[in-house]
Amino acid sequence: AAFVNGKANDLARAAALQVADRPGSAYNPLFIHGGVGLGKTHLLHAIGNYARKLYPGIRVKYVSSEEFVSDFIASVADGHMDSFKDRYRKVDILLLDDVQFLGGKEQTLEEFFHTFNALYMEDKQIVLTSDQPPHELKGFEERLISRFVVGLITDVQPPDLETRIAILQKKALSREYEMPDEVIHFLAQHIPSNI
């Protein structure tokens, strides 16, 4: 599915475009929050793909929080922390999805704190997504929350009716479904959130 721009996500989309266009100097970090299915992950991938298109050879790392935790645990167990640090600190853009899942994982958060600082000090771009704004994250030390808020915090909201219609039309077209306008309008009116 393709990201459909609408009023509810204008700021997040514009910020994502700026970050991809000028990594490390536009909004660093960029923190995008919002409910499930509203396009946060799609924006992360768009940032990485667009930056790669603009800057061939740029090092972009996309990772979910679950993958980050698993990678950290395996690296500690195997005694390969140097290679772990290289994977996350020798990038130009780090895209971390669903940061809220790091909450309460003390050792992982400690490593992420140092990774964040290393990237930030080198003017490398950091983009985080979450289902809640930074000040509502549970299980995070204030020193990390304070780093999340030094850049730009933006949200994505559920789409308005016109955007939901556009999303359904785009999905139907991409999947080559024949869907009458009446059905699309009915669905858009009765499904107010994740289309």
PDB file of C-alpha atoms in Angstrom:
ATOM      1  CA  ALA A   1       0.000   0.000   0.000  1.00  0.00           C
ATOM      2  CA  ALA A   2       1.205   3.484  -0.761  1.00  0.00           C
ATOM      3  CA  PHE A   3       1.172   6.391   1.654  1.00  0.00           C
ATOM      4  CA  VAL A   4      -1.689   8.768   0.915  1.00  0.00           C
ATOM      5  CA  ASN A   5      -1.122  12.338   1.981  1.00  0.00           C
ATOM      6  CA  GLY A   6      -3.902  14.079   3.844  1.00  0.00           C
ATOM      7  CA  LYS A   7      -4.396  16.908   6.321  1.00  0.00           C
ATOM      8  CA  ALA A   8      -3.890  14.543   9.271  1.00  0.00           C
ATOM      9  CA  ASN A   9      -0.323  13.738   8.234  1.00  0.00           C
ATOM     10  CA  ASP A  10       0.890  16.867   6.415  1.00  0.00           C
ATOM     11  CA  LEU A  11       3.442  17.898   9.048  1.00  0.00           C
ATOM     12  CA  ALA A  12       4.834  14.386   9.487  1.00  0.00           C
ATOM     13  CA  ARG A  13       5.161  13.962   5.721  1.00  0.00           C
ATOM     14  CA  ALA A  14       6.845  17.359   5.274  1.00  0.00           C
ATOM     15  CA  ALA A  15       9.257  16.638   8.135  1.00  0.00           C
ATOM     16  CA  ALA A  16      10.084  13.209   6.694  1.00  0.00           C
ATOM     17  CA  LEU A  17      10.850  14.816   3.339  1.00  0.00           C
ATOM     18  CA  GLN A  18      13.150  17.397   4.969  1.00  0.00           C
ATOM     19  CA  VAL A  19      14.967  14.705   6.944  1.00  0.00           C
ATOM     20  CA  ALA A  20      15.561  12.588   3.831  1.00  0.00           C
ATOM     21  CA  ASP A  21      16.665  15.668   1.899  1.00  0.00           C
ATOM     22  CA  ARG A  22      19.061  16.940   4.599  1.00  0.00           C
ATOM     23  CA  PRO A  23      19.910  14.064   6.960  1.00  0.00           C
ATOM     24  CA  GLY A  24      21.323  15.156  10.293  1.00  0.00           C
ATOM     25  CA  SER A  25      20.588  18.823   9.777  1.00  0.00           C
ATOM     26  CA  ALA A  26      16.845  19.236   9.306  1.00  0.00           C
ATOM     27  CA  TYR A  27      15.124  17.797  12.381  1.00  0.00           C
ATOM     28  CA  ASN A  28      17.301  15.609  14.522  1.00  0.00           C
ATOM     29  CA  PRO A  29      15.898  13.504  15.967  1.00  0.00           C
ATOM     30  CA  LEU A  30      12.557  13.293  14.235  1.00  0.00           C
ATOM     31  CA  PHE A  31      10.017  11.627  16.529  1.00  0.00           C
ATOM     32  CA  ILE A  32       6.786  10.506  14.843  1.00  0.00           C
ATOM     33  CA  HIS A  33       3.958   9.199  17.009  1.00  0.00           C
ATOM     34  CA  GLY A  34       0.424   8.045  16.391  1.00  0.00           C
ATOM     35  CA  GLY A  35      -1.921   5.099  16.482  1.00  0.00           C
ATOM     36  CA  VAL A  36      -1.564   1.751  14.772  1.00  0.00           C
ATOM     37  CA  GLY A  37      -1.915   1.684  10.987  1.00  0.00           C
ATOM     38  CA  LEU A  38      -1.588   5.422  10.369  1.00  0.00           C
ATOM     39  CA  GLY A  39       1.586   5.310   8.262  1.00  0.00           C
ATOM     40  CA  LYS A  40       4.500   5.717  10.678  1.00  0.00           C
ATOM     41  CA  THR A  41       6.405   2.695   9.394  1.00  0.00           C
ATOM     42  CA  HIS A  42       5.639   3.692   5.836  1.00  0.00           C
ATOM     43  CA  LEU A  43       7.157   7.128   6.498  1.00  0.00           C
ATOM     44  CA  LEU A  44      10.303   5.512   7.923  1.00  0.00           C
ATOM     45  CA  HIS A  45      10.767   3.416   4.812  1.00  0.00           C
ATOM     46  CA  ALA A  46      10.047   6.430   2.594  1.00  0.00           C
ATOM     47  CA  ILE A  47      12.759   8.435   4.385  1.00  0.00           C
ATOM     48  CA  GLY A  48      15.302   5.673   3.842  1.00  0.00           C
ATOM     49  CA  ASN A  49      14.340   5.047   0.222  1.00  0.00           C
ATOM     50  CA  TYR A  50      14.311   8.731  -0.713  1.00  0.00           C
ATOM     51  CA  ALA A  51      17.641   9.416   1.021  1.00  0.00           C
ATOM     52  CA  ARG A  52      19.210   6.474  -0.859  1.00  0.00           C
ATOM     53  CA  LYS A  53      17.868   7.859  -4.113  1.00  0.00           C
ATOM     54  CA  LEU A  54      19.280  11.329  -3.384  1.00  0.00           C
ATOM     55  CA  TYR A  55      22.577  10.154  -1.927  1.00  0.00           C
ATOM     56  CA  PRO A  56      23.807   6.871  -3.421  1.00  0.00           C
ATOM     57  CA  GLY A  57      26.022   5.131  -0.904  1.00  0.00           C
ATOM     58  CA  ILE A  58      24.336   6.660   2.146  1.00  0.00           C
ATOM     59  CA  ARG A  59      24.196   4.176   5.012  1.00  0.00           C
ATOM     60  CA  VAL A  60      20.614   3.725   6.211  1.00  0.00           C
ATOM     61  CA  LYS A  61      19.600   1.290   8.948  1.00  0.00           C
ATOM     62  CA  TYR A  62      15.922   0.480   9.466  1.00  0.00           C
ATOM     63  CA  VAL A  63      15.170  -1.641  12.504  1.00  0.00           C
ATOM     64  CA  SER A  64      12.134  -2.432  14.624  1.00  0.00           C
ATOM     65  CA  SER A  65      12.581  -2.178  18.377  1.00  0.00           C
ATOM     66  CA  GLU A  66      12.082  -5.935  18.669  1.00  0.00           C
ATOM     67  CA  GLU A  67      14.937  -6.535  16.207  1.00  0.00           C
ATOM     68  CA  PHE A  68      17.152  -4.058  18.072  1.00  0.00           C
ATOM     69  CA  VAL A  69      16.522  -5.879  21.376  1.00  0.00           C
ATOM     70  CA  SER A  70      17.117  -9.315  19.826  1.00  0.00           C
ATOM     71  CA  ASP A  71      20.300  -8.131  18.117  1.00  0.00           C
ATOM     72  CA  PHE A  72      21.555  -6.597  21.365  1.00  0.00           C
ATOM     73  CA  ILE A  73      20.854  -9.748  23.401  1.00  0.00           C
ATOM     74  CA  ALA A  74      22.497 -12.007  20.807  1.00  0.00           C
ATOM     75  CA  SER A  75      25.529  -9.705  20.604  1.00  0.00           C
ATOM     76  CA  VAL A  76      25.971  -9.725  24.372  1.00  0.00           C
ATOM     77  CA  ALA A  77      25.578 -13.511  24.512  1.00  0.00           C
ATOM     78  CA  ASP A  78      28.034 -14.073  21.650  1.00  0.00           C
ATOM     79  CA  GLY A  79      30.521 -11.468  22.870  1.00  0.00           C
ATOM     80  CA  HIS A  80      30.193  -9.453  19.656  1.00  0.00           C
ATOM     81  CA  MET A  81      29.331  -6.009  21.020  1.00  0.00           C
ATOM     82  CA  ASP A  82      31.874  -4.317  18.747  1.00  0.00           C
ATOM     83  CA  SER A  83      30.077  -5.560  15.644  1.00  0.00           C
ATOM     84  CA  PHE A  84      26.735  -4.572  17.181  1.00  0.00           C
ATOM     85  CA  LYS A  85      28.017  -1.034  17.762  1.00  0.00           C
ATOM     86  CA  ASP A  86      29.338  -0.892  14.195  1.00  0.00           C
ATOM     87  CA  ARG A  87      25.945  -1.924  12.780  1.00  0.00           C
ATOM     88  CA  TYR A  88      24.138   0.888  14.573  1.00  0.00           C
ATOM     89  CA  ARG A  89      26.724   3.631  14.995  1.00  0.00           C
ATOM     90  CA  LYS A  90      28.341   3.572  11.566  1.00  0.00           C
ATOM     91  CA  VAL A  91      25.206   4.654   9.730  1.00  0.00           C
ATOM     92  CA  ASP A  92      24.126   7.993   8.338  1.00  0.00           C
ATOM     93  CA  ILE A  93      20.449   7.465   9.157  1.00  0.00           C
ATOM     94  CA  LEU A  94      19.015   5.268  11.903  1.00  0.00           C
ATOM     95  CA  LEU A  95      15.295   4.535  11.550  1.00  0.00           C
ATOM     96  CA  LEU A  96      13.933   2.888  14.713  1.00  0.00           C
ATOM     97  CA  ASP A  97      10.319   1.743  14.609  1.00  0.00           C
ATOM     98  CA  ASP A  98       8.087   1.373  17.701  1.00  0.00           C
ATOM     99  CA  VAL A  99      10.565   2.734  20.240  1.00  0.00           C
ATOM    100  CA  GLN A 100       7.957   2.245  22.996  1.00  0.00           C
ATOM    101  CA  PHE A 101       8.852  -1.469  23.048  1.00  0.00           C
ATOM    102  CA  LEU A 102      12.290  -0.628  24.461  1.00  0.00           C
ATOM    103  CA  GLY A 103      10.625   0.610  27.658  1.00  0.00           C
ATOM    104  CA  GLY A 104      11.797  -1.165  30.793  1.00  0.00           C
ATOM    105  CA  LYS A 105      14.608  -3.065  29.040  1.00  0.00           C
ATOM    106  CA  GLU A 106      17.360  -1.431  31.081  1.00  0.00           C
ATOM    107  CA  GLN A 107      20.494  -2.825  29.421  1.00  0.00           C
ATOM    108  CA  THR A 108      19.079  -2.342  25.931  1.00  0.00           C
ATOM    109  CA  LEU A 109      18.049   1.217  26.787  1.00  0.00           C
ATOM    110  CA  GLU A 110      21.524   1.918  28.146  1.00  0.00           C
ATOM    111  CA  GLU A 111      23.064   0.753  24.868  1.00  0.00           C
ATOM    112  CA  PHE A 112      20.492   2.689  22.861  1.00  0.00           C
ATOM    113  CA  PHE A 113      21.282   5.818  24.911  1.00  0.00           C
ATOM    114  CA  HIS A 114      24.959   5.540  23.953  1.00  0.00           C
ATOM    115  CA  THR A 115      24.101   4.733  20.326  1.00  0.00           C
ATOM    116  CA  PHE A 116      21.783   7.738  20.181  1.00  0.00           C
ATOM    117  CA  ASN A 117      24.466  10.007  21.630  1.00  0.00           C
ATOM    118  CA  ALA A 118      27.153   8.703  19.270  1.00  0.00           C
ATOM    119  CA  LEU A 119      24.967   9.289  16.209  1.00  0.00           C
ATOM    120  CA  TYR A 120      23.719  12.656  17.397  1.00  0.00           C
ATOM    121  CA  MET A 121      27.222  13.943  18.143  1.00  0.00           C
ATOM    122  CA  GLU A 122      28.288  12.965  14.611  1.00  0.00           C
ATOM    123  CA  ASP A 123      25.269  14.794  13.094  1.00  0.00           C
ATOM    124  CA  LYS A 124      23.812  11.499  11.885  1.00  0.00           C
ATOM    125  CA  GLN A 125      20.051  11.411  11.435  1.00  0.00           C
ATOM    126  CA  ILE A 126      17.838   9.585  13.933  1.00  0.00           C
ATOM    127  CA  VAL A 127      14.142   8.959  13.255  1.00  0.00           C
ATOM    128  CA  LEU A 128      11.962   7.252  15.830  1.00  0.00           C
ATOM    129  CA  THR A 129       8.350   6.138  15.753  1.00  0.00           C
ATOM    130  CA  SER A 130       6.095   5.359  18.675  1.00  0.00           C
ATOM    131  CA  ASP A 131       2.451   4.841  19.448  1.00  0.00           C
ATOM    132  CA  GLN A 132       2.674   7.676  22.004  1.00  0.00           C
ATOM    133  CA  PRO A 133       4.526  10.979  22.432  1.00  0.00           C
ATOM    134  CA  PRO A 134       7.885  10.953  24.277  1.00  0.00           C
ATOM    135  CA  HIS A 135       6.574  12.295  27.594  1.00  0.00           C
ATOM    136  CA  GLU A 136       4.090   9.386  27.806  1.00  0.00           C
ATOM    137  CA  LEU A 137       6.648   6.617  27.239  1.00  0.00           C
ATOM    138  CA  LYS A 138       6.860   4.174  30.137  1.00  0.00           C
ATOM    139  CA  GLY A 139      10.095   2.621  31.385  1.00  0.00           C
ATOM    140  CA  PHE A 140      12.424   5.270  29.919  1.00  0.00           C
ATOM    141  CA  GLU A 141      14.855   7.387  31.915  1.00  0.00           C
ATOM    142  CA  GLU A 142      14.393  11.134  31.686  1.00  0.00           C
ATOM    143  CA  ARG A 143      17.861  11.537  30.150  1.00  0.00           C
ATOM    144  CA  LEU A 144      16.703   9.585  27.081  1.00  0.00           C
ATOM    145  CA  ILE A 145      13.301  11.280  26.876  1.00  0.00           C
ATOM    146  CA  SER A 146      15.102  14.635  26.948  1.00  0.00           C
ATOM    147  CA  ARG A 147      17.065  13.592  23.867  1.00  0.00           C
ATOM    148  CA  PHE A 148      13.923  12.557  22.002  1.00  0.00           C
ATOM    149  CA  VAL A 149      12.455  16.044  22.362  1.00  0.00           C
ATOM    150  CA  VAL A 150      15.421  18.135  21.142  1.00  0.00           C
ATOM    151  CA  GLY A 151      14.400  17.703  17.513  1.00  0.00           C
ATOM    152  CA  LEU A 152      10.907  17.707  16.061  1.00  0.00           C
ATOM    153  CA  ILE A 153       7.991  15.780  17.516  1.00  0.00           C
ATOM    154  CA  THR A 154       5.128  15.257  15.113  1.00  0.00           C
ATOM    155  CA  ASP A 155       2.129  13.006  15.006  1.00  0.00           C
ATOM    156  CA  VAL A 156      -0.028  11.279  12.476  1.00  0.00           C
ATOM    157  CA  GLN A 157      -3.747  11.367  13.108  1.00  0.00           C
ATOM    158  CA  PRO A 158      -6.504   9.155  11.771  1.00  0.00           C
ATOM    159  CA  PRO A 159      -7.361  10.238   8.232  1.00  0.00           C
ATOM    160  CA  ASP A 160     -10.363  12.428   7.476  1.00  0.00           C
ATOM    161  CA  LEU A 161     -13.180  11.142   5.247  1.00  0.00           C
ATOM    162  CA  GLU A 162     -11.653  12.429   2.000  1.00  0.00           C
ATOM    163  CA  THR A 163      -8.288  10.848   2.788  1.00  0.00           C
ATOM    164  CA  ARG A 164      -9.934   7.523   3.712  1.00  0.00           C
ATOM    165  CA  ILE A 165     -11.714   7.563   0.341  1.00  0.00           C
ATOM    166  CA  ALA A 166      -8.412   8.263  -1.432  1.00  0.00           C
ATOM    167  CA  ILE A 167      -6.710   5.422   0.473  1.00  0.00           C
ATOM    168  CA  LEU A 168      -9.436   2.948  -0.462  1.00  0.00           C
ATOM    169  CA  GLN A 169      -9.372   4.049  -4.097  1.00  0.00           C
ATOM    170  CA  LYS A 170      -5.602   3.672  -4.241  1.00  0.00           C
ATOM    171  CA  LYS A 171      -5.708   0.229  -2.591  1.00  0.00           C
ATOM    172  CA  ALA A 172      -8.442  -0.980  -4.935  1.00  0.00           C
ATOM    173  CA  LEU A 173      -6.519   0.281  -7.975  1.00  0.00           C
ATOM    174  CA  SER A 174      -3.208  -1.235  -6.856  1.00  0.00           C
ATOM    175  CA  ARG A 175      -4.863  -4.619  -6.308  1.00  0.00           C
ATOM    176  CA  GLU A 176      -6.911  -4.323  -9.497  1.00  0.00           C
ATOM    177  CA  TYR A 177     -10.221  -4.618  -7.628  1.00  0.00           C
ATOM    178  CA  GLU A 178     -13.399  -3.320  -9.197  1.00  0.00           C
ATOM    179  CA  MET A 179     -15.013  -1.370  -6.382  1.00  0.00           C
ATOM    180  CA  PRO A 180     -17.970   0.940  -7.012  1.00  0.00           C
ATOM    181  CA  ASP A 181     -17.717   4.450  -5.584  1.00  0.00           C
ATOM    182  CA  GLU A 182     -20.753   3.782  -3.390  1.00  0.00           C
ATOM    183  CA  VAL A 183     -18.937   0.901  -1.673  1.00  0.00           C
ATOM    184  CA  ILE A 184     -15.776   2.977  -1.202  1.00  0.00           C
ATOM    185  CA  HIS A 185     -17.788   5.856   0.283  1.00  0.00           C
ATOM    186  CA  PHE A 186     -19.730   3.490   2.550  1.00  0.00           C
ATOM    187  CA  LEU A 187     -16.535   1.888   3.856  1.00  0.00           C
ATOM    188  CA  ALA A 188     -14.816   5.248   4.329  1.00  0.00           C
ATOM    189  CA  GLN A 189     -17.764   6.560   6.334  1.00  0.00           C
ATOM    190  CA  HIS A 190     -17.986   3.491   8.572  1.00  0.00           C
ATOM    191  CA  ILE A 191     -14.293   2.798   9.151  1.00  0.00           C
ATOM    192  CA  PRO A 192     -12.926   5.949  10.799  1.00  0.00           C
ATOM    193  CA  SER A 193      -9.429   4.726  11.684  1.00  0.00           C
ATOM    194  CA  ASN A 194      -7.093   2.166  10.095  1.00  0.00           C
ATOM    195  CA  ILE A 195      -8.105   1.717   6.456  1.00  0.00           C
TER     196      ILE A 195
END
